[in-house]
Every structure is written in C-alpha cells, then in structure tokens.
Short mmCIF file of C-alpha atoms in Angstrom, two decimals:
data_model
loop_
_atom_site.label_atom_id
_atom_site.label_comp_id
_atom_site.label_asym_id
_atom_site.label_seq_id
_atom_site.Cartn_x
_atom_site.Cartn_y
_atom_site.Cartn_z
CA MET N 1 -22.59 -1.79 -7.51
CA LEU N 2 -23.13 -0.92 -3.83
CA GLU N 3 -26.41 -0.59 -2.03
CA LEU N 4 -26.59 0.17 1.73
CA THR N 5 -30.13 0.11 3.02
CA ARG N 6 -31.18 1.29 6.46
CA ILE N 7 -27.79 0.51 8.02
CA THR N 8 -27.40 0.80 11.80
CA ALA N 9 -23.87 0.13 13.11
CA GLY N 10 -21.40 0.91 15.83
CA TYR N 11 -19.34 -0.56 18.59
CA ASP N 12 -22.02 -0.59 21.35
CA ARG N 13 -25.47 -1.77 20.38
CA ARG N 14 -26.92 0.55 22.95
CA ALA N 15 -25.42 3.62 21.30
CA PRO N 16 -24.83 3.05 17.55
CA VAL N 17 -22.92 5.79 15.68
CA VAL N 18 -24.76 5.02 12.44
CA ARG N 19 -28.53 4.92 12.56
CA ASP N 20 -30.85 3.91 9.69
CA VAL N 21 -28.54 5.16 6.92
CA SER N 22 -28.98 4.39 3.16
CA LEU N 23 -26.57 5.05 0.36
CA SER N 24 -26.03 3.76 -3.15
CA VAL N 25 -23.12 3.83 -5.61
CA ARG N 26 -23.81 2.70 -9.19
CA HIS N 27 -21.42 0.84 -11.45
CA GLY N 28 -18.64 3.24 -12.55
CA GLU N 29 -20.02 6.09 -10.49
CA ALA N 30 -17.98 8.34 -8.13
CA VAL N 31 -19.92 9.29 -5.02
CA GLY N 32 -18.68 11.68 -2.37
CA LEU N 33 -20.00 11.30 1.21
CA LEU N 34 -19.66 14.64 3.00
CA GLY N 35 -19.87 14.98 6.75
CA PRO N 36 -18.13 16.42 9.80
CA SER N 37 -15.61 14.48 11.88
CA GLY N 38 -17.23 12.06 14.31
CA CYS N 39 -20.53 11.75 12.56
CA GLY N 40 -20.15 8.05 11.77
CA LYS N 41 -19.18 8.15 8.08
CA SER N 42 -15.98 6.15 8.68
CA THR N 43 -17.99 3.42 10.41
CA LEU N 44 -20.29 3.32 7.40
CA ALA N 45 -17.23 3.07 5.11
CA LYS N 46 -16.01 0.04 7.10
CA VAL N 47 -19.38 -1.61 6.69
CA ALA N 48 -19.14 -0.97 2.95
CA ALA N 49 -15.62 -2.33 2.87
CA LEU N 50 -16.82 -5.56 4.60
CA LEU N 51 -14.69 -4.76 7.68
CA HIS N 52 -17.53 -4.12 10.12
CA ARG N 53 -20.79 -6.03 10.51
CA PRO N 54 -23.79 -3.75 10.92
CA ASP N 55 -26.32 -4.29 13.70
CA ALA N 56 -29.22 -3.82 11.27
CA GLY N 57 -29.86 -3.18 7.61
CA THR N 58 -28.82 -4.85 4.33
CA MET N 59 -25.91 -4.45 1.97
CA THR N 60 -25.80 -5.48 -1.68
CA LEU N 61 -22.51 -5.63 -3.50
CA GLY N 62 -22.43 -6.27 -7.27
CA GLY N 63 -26.01 -7.49 -7.17
CA THR N 64 -25.43 -10.01 -4.40
CA VAL N 65 -26.67 -9.60 -0.83
CA VAL N 66 -23.78 -9.56 1.66
CA ARG N 67 -24.23 -12.08 4.44
CA GLY N 68 -20.70 -12.15 5.94
CA TRP N 69 -18.10 -9.59 6.92
CA ARG N 70 -14.37 -9.77 7.37
CA HIS N 71 -13.09 -13.36 7.03
CA ARG N 72 -16.68 -14.66 6.78
CA ALA N 73 -17.29 -12.77 3.53
CA PRO N 74 -16.83 -14.87 0.34
CA ARG N 75 -13.49 -14.20 -1.36
CA GLU N 76 -15.12 -12.82 -4.49
CA GLN N 77 -16.79 -10.13 -2.40
CA ARG N 78 -13.73 -9.32 -0.30
CA THR N 79 -11.53 -8.92 -3.36
CA ALA N 80 -14.14 -6.74 -5.11
CA VAL N 81 -13.48 -3.85 -2.70
CA GLY N 82 -10.30 -1.88 -2.18
CA VAL N 83 -10.07 0.57 0.71
CA VAL N 84 -7.71 3.40 1.73
CA PHE N 85 -7.97 4.93 5.19
CA GLN N 86 -7.04 8.36 6.54
CA GLN N 87 -4.03 7.30 8.70
CA PRO N 88 -1.74 5.04 6.77
CA ARG N 89 0.38 4.21 9.88
CA LEU N 90 -2.60 2.62 11.51
CA SER N 91 -3.34 0.41 8.48
CA ALA N 92 0.22 -0.68 7.59
CA ASP N 93 2.20 -3.43 9.29
CA PRO N 94 5.39 -1.69 10.52
CA ARG N 95 7.41 -4.90 9.98
CA LEU N 96 6.77 -4.96 6.22
CA SER N 97 8.61 -3.07 3.48
CA LEU N 98 6.46 -1.05 1.17
CA ARG N 99 6.98 -3.68 -1.55
CA GLU N 100 5.61 -6.36 0.85
CA LEU N 101 2.82 -4.08 1.96
CA ILE N 102 1.58 -3.64 -1.62
CA ALA N 103 1.90 -7.40 -2.28
CA GLN N 104 -0.08 -8.41 0.86
CA PRO N 105 -3.45 -8.97 -0.78
CA LEU N 106 -1.96 -11.06 -3.55
CA ARG N 107 -0.18 -13.27 -1.14
CA SER N 108 -3.20 -13.73 1.12
CA THR N 109 -5.34 -14.81 -1.88
CA GLY N 110 -2.76 -17.28 -3.17
CA ARG N 111 -1.56 -15.22 -6.11
CA ARG N 112 2.12 -14.95 -5.23
CA ARG N 113 3.27 -15.48 -8.83
CA GLU N 114 1.63 -12.15 -9.72
CA VAL N 115 3.55 -10.19 -7.15
CA PRO N 116 6.68 -9.05 -9.07
CA ALA N 117 4.77 -7.95 -12.14
CA ARG N 118 1.89 -6.25 -10.27
CA VAL N 119 4.15 -4.35 -7.85
CA ALA N 120 6.39 -3.23 -10.73
CA GLU N 121 3.29 -1.97 -12.52
CA LEU N 122 1.78 -0.07 -9.65
CA ALA N 123 4.89 1.43 -8.00
CA PRO N 124 5.66 4.07 -10.69
CA LEU N 125 1.91 4.85 -11.03
CA VAL N 126 1.67 5.92 -7.38
CA GLY N 127 5.14 7.57 -7.41
CA LEU N 128 7.28 5.05 -5.53
CA SER N 129 10.86 4.34 -6.57
CA GLU N 130 12.68 1.01 -6.19
CA GLU N 131 14.62 2.47 -3.33
CA LEU N 132 11.41 3.45 -1.41
CA LEU N 133 9.88 0.07 -2.01
CA GLU N 134 12.59 -1.47 0.16
CA ARG N 135 11.96 0.80 3.11
CA ARG N 136 9.64 0.04 5.99
CA PRO N 137 6.94 2.49 7.19
CA HIS N 138 9.06 4.19 9.83
CA ALA N 139 11.55 5.22 7.12
CA VAL N 140 9.08 7.02 4.84
CA SER N 141 6.83 10.03 5.06
CA ASP N 142 3.02 9.86 5.56
CA GLY N 143 2.57 10.74 1.93
CA GLN N 144 4.92 8.01 0.71
CA LEU N 145 3.21 5.47 2.96
CA GLN N 146 -0.19 6.50 1.72
CA ARG N 147 0.96 6.01 -1.82
CA ALA N 148 1.83 2.43 -0.92
CA CYS N 149 -1.58 2.00 0.79
CA LEU N 150 -3.30 3.18 -2.35
CA ALA N 151 -1.28 0.68 -4.47
CA ARG N 152 -2.28 -2.04 -2.03
CA ALA N 153 -5.89 -1.17 -2.44
CA LEU N 154 -5.59 -1.39 -6.24
CA VAL N 155 -3.42 -4.52 -6.45
CA LEU N 156 -6.38 -6.92 -6.80
CA ARG N 157 -8.10 -4.69 -9.35
CA PRO N 158 -11.25 -4.01 -7.28
CA GLY N 159 -14.55 -3.00 -8.83
CA LEU N 160 -15.23 -0.61 -5.94
CA LEU N 161 -12.70 1.66 -4.31
CA ILE N 162 -13.46 3.24 -0.93
CA CYS N 163 -11.31 6.23 0.06
CA ASP N 164 -12.04 7.21 3.63
CA GLU N 165 -10.46 10.64 4.22
CA MET N 166 -7.55 9.33 2.06
CA THR N 167 -6.06 12.78 1.55
CA ALA N 168 -6.78 14.42 4.93
CA MET N 169 -3.20 14.17 6.14
CA LEU N 170 -1.53 14.98 2.79
CA ASP N 171 -0.26 18.19 1.20
CA ALA N 172 -1.95 19.62 -1.88
CA SER N 173 0.49 18.12 -4.41
CA THR N 174 0.30 14.63 -2.97
CA THR N 175 -3.47 14.91 -2.77
CA ALA N 176 -3.69 15.81 -6.47
CA ALA N 177 -1.28 13.00 -7.40
CA LEU N 178 -3.26 10.32 -5.57
CA VAL N 179 -6.61 11.57 -6.82
CA ALA N 180 -5.17 11.37 -10.40
CA VAL N 181 -4.04 7.78 -9.76
CA VAL N 182 -7.56 6.82 -8.60
CA GLU N 183 -9.16 8.51 -11.59
CA ALA N 184 -6.75 6.86 -14.06
CA TYR N 185 -7.56 3.48 -12.52
CA ARG N 186 -11.28 4.14 -12.74
CA ALA N 187 -11.01 5.28 -16.37
CA GLU N 188 -9.17 2.12 -17.28
CA SER N 189 -11.25 -0.34 -15.20
CA GLY N 190 -14.73 1.22 -14.92
CA ALA N 191 -14.48 0.90 -11.11
CA ALA N 192 -16.89 2.71 -8.82
CA LEU N 193 -15.67 5.07 -6.07
CA LEU N 194 -17.00 6.02 -2.64
CA ALA N 195 -14.96 8.99 -1.34
CA VAL N 196 -15.61 9.89 2.27
CA GLY N 197 -14.53 13.26 3.63
CA HIS N 198 -15.28 16.65 5.06
CA ASP N 199 -13.70 18.74 2.33
CA ARG N 200 -16.63 19.80 0.23
CA VAL N 201 -14.54 21.49 -2.50
CA LEU N 202 -12.44 18.36 -3.05
CA LEU N 203 -15.42 15.96 -3.16
CA GLU N 204 -17.38 18.17 -5.55
CA ARG N 205 -14.43 18.38 -7.92
CA TRP N 206 -13.61 14.67 -7.65
CA CYS N 207 -17.03 13.00 -7.66
CA ASP N 208 -20.01 12.68 -10.02
CA ARG N 209 -22.26 13.58 -7.11
CA THR N 210 -21.84 14.41 -3.40
CA VAL N 211 -24.32 13.55 -0.66
CA ARG N 212 -24.50 15.07 2.82
CA TRP N 213 -24.42 13.15 6.03
CA ASP N 214 -27.51 13.65 8.17
CA GLU N 215 -28.11 12.55 11.77
CA GLN N 216 -30.72 10.07 10.63
CA ALA N 217 -29.84 9.18 7.04
CA VAL N 218 -27.78 10.16 4.04
CA GLU N 219 -29.68 12.48 1.75
CA ARG N 220 -30.02 11.26 -1.82
CA VAL N 221 -29.77 14.77 -3.36
CA PRO N 222 -26.68 16.50 -4.77
CA VAL N 223 -24.89 19.08 -2.63
CA GLY N 224 -25.00 22.66 -3.95
#
C-alpha cells in the first residue's frame, strides 16, 4: 500500500530532519511508528500524506510511484489517504462549523451531493450530536474537535489512514473511542493504518507491528 524508500526531508535542505528513512505499510496492515518528540516522524508522516515533498527518496502508494505532492498530486492519490494530526485546532478552519469541516473534502472534490448522507453516517460513529455539528471549533473541546477531524479524514473512504499523534492531547476515554472508530473503519474497508506516536503501550496494542525511529533509518523489526 505504502512504500517509503530512503526518504530525506525537512524545511531546510542544509539540515533535513529526516535522513535516508525507509518504511512500508502493506494493504490492510496497521503499523506503529514509535519515536521521541522532535525526531522527524511527523515530517515523514506529512510526506506519506502527500503534504510535504521530500528532498530525496521515492514513495509508492497503491503500487504507483508518487511524482507530485499537495495540489500537484493526482486526485486519486490525494483521496486515497486520510490524515489526522495531533493538534486539531491547527488543522481546522475556525470559520467552519464541525458539519462543514467534515464535509470539506467532499466539497473540494466536487461531491457535494454526498455531503448530507455521509455526514449523517459519520457523526454518530465518532460521537458527535446534531447540536455539536452546528458549533464552530472555538465552541467545542479538543476531544470533540478531534472527533470531527477524524470524521473528515474518513469522509472520502481512504485506503490508507495516517494518525500522527492523534490521541496525544486526549483523555483515556476519548482515546479509546477514537481508536475504536479507526478499527471499525479498517475492519469494514480493509484500509491500512500508519499510527505515529511516542506511546509504546498504545501502539503495541493498536497495531499489527511497531517499528522504532532511528537517527538514520526506521528499523524493520518489531519492537519488544
């Protein structure tokens, strides 16, 4: 499903935060990427989510080599990946209601007719009431906003879901609820998962295998 080969990436070519890193996620597999804060794993997640072009290396998604990132990526590749980040307030437009936030990807891909049914389907799954859907981000908690961000990531039915520290700011009950939503979606769709984090216990319980971050590359051996 996803193959990252010898990726080097960052925000200054003279000092990349990711150097020569390789990682693979097979169809239907859940892989945990374990590493400390600041090691570069979030930058690698952005590369995998087609949000950041690497300086070197290759990426294959669904058997096709990726040649463009962000708006330059073909629509079929962009819509094949759903991503949830650690801080929902940095990834949500404060002007939009939660309903509009969830619908964003459908509207941007010309699928407006699907909005009512898809939002009505996803909202109860992630634990959002009709009343919460009408609120804007400033009027909900971090956990409620992250529920909407997860629904937004699932709205196009991606084949790969990337959760970058998705639960780091959440309490235990909300964490359990959102992990359960992801797993239910994966069981129904066969989607693959890349879960990035520094909580070893969570990743080991959640994923089929967990790999450690290393200064030079990601090890291809299970943790433990």
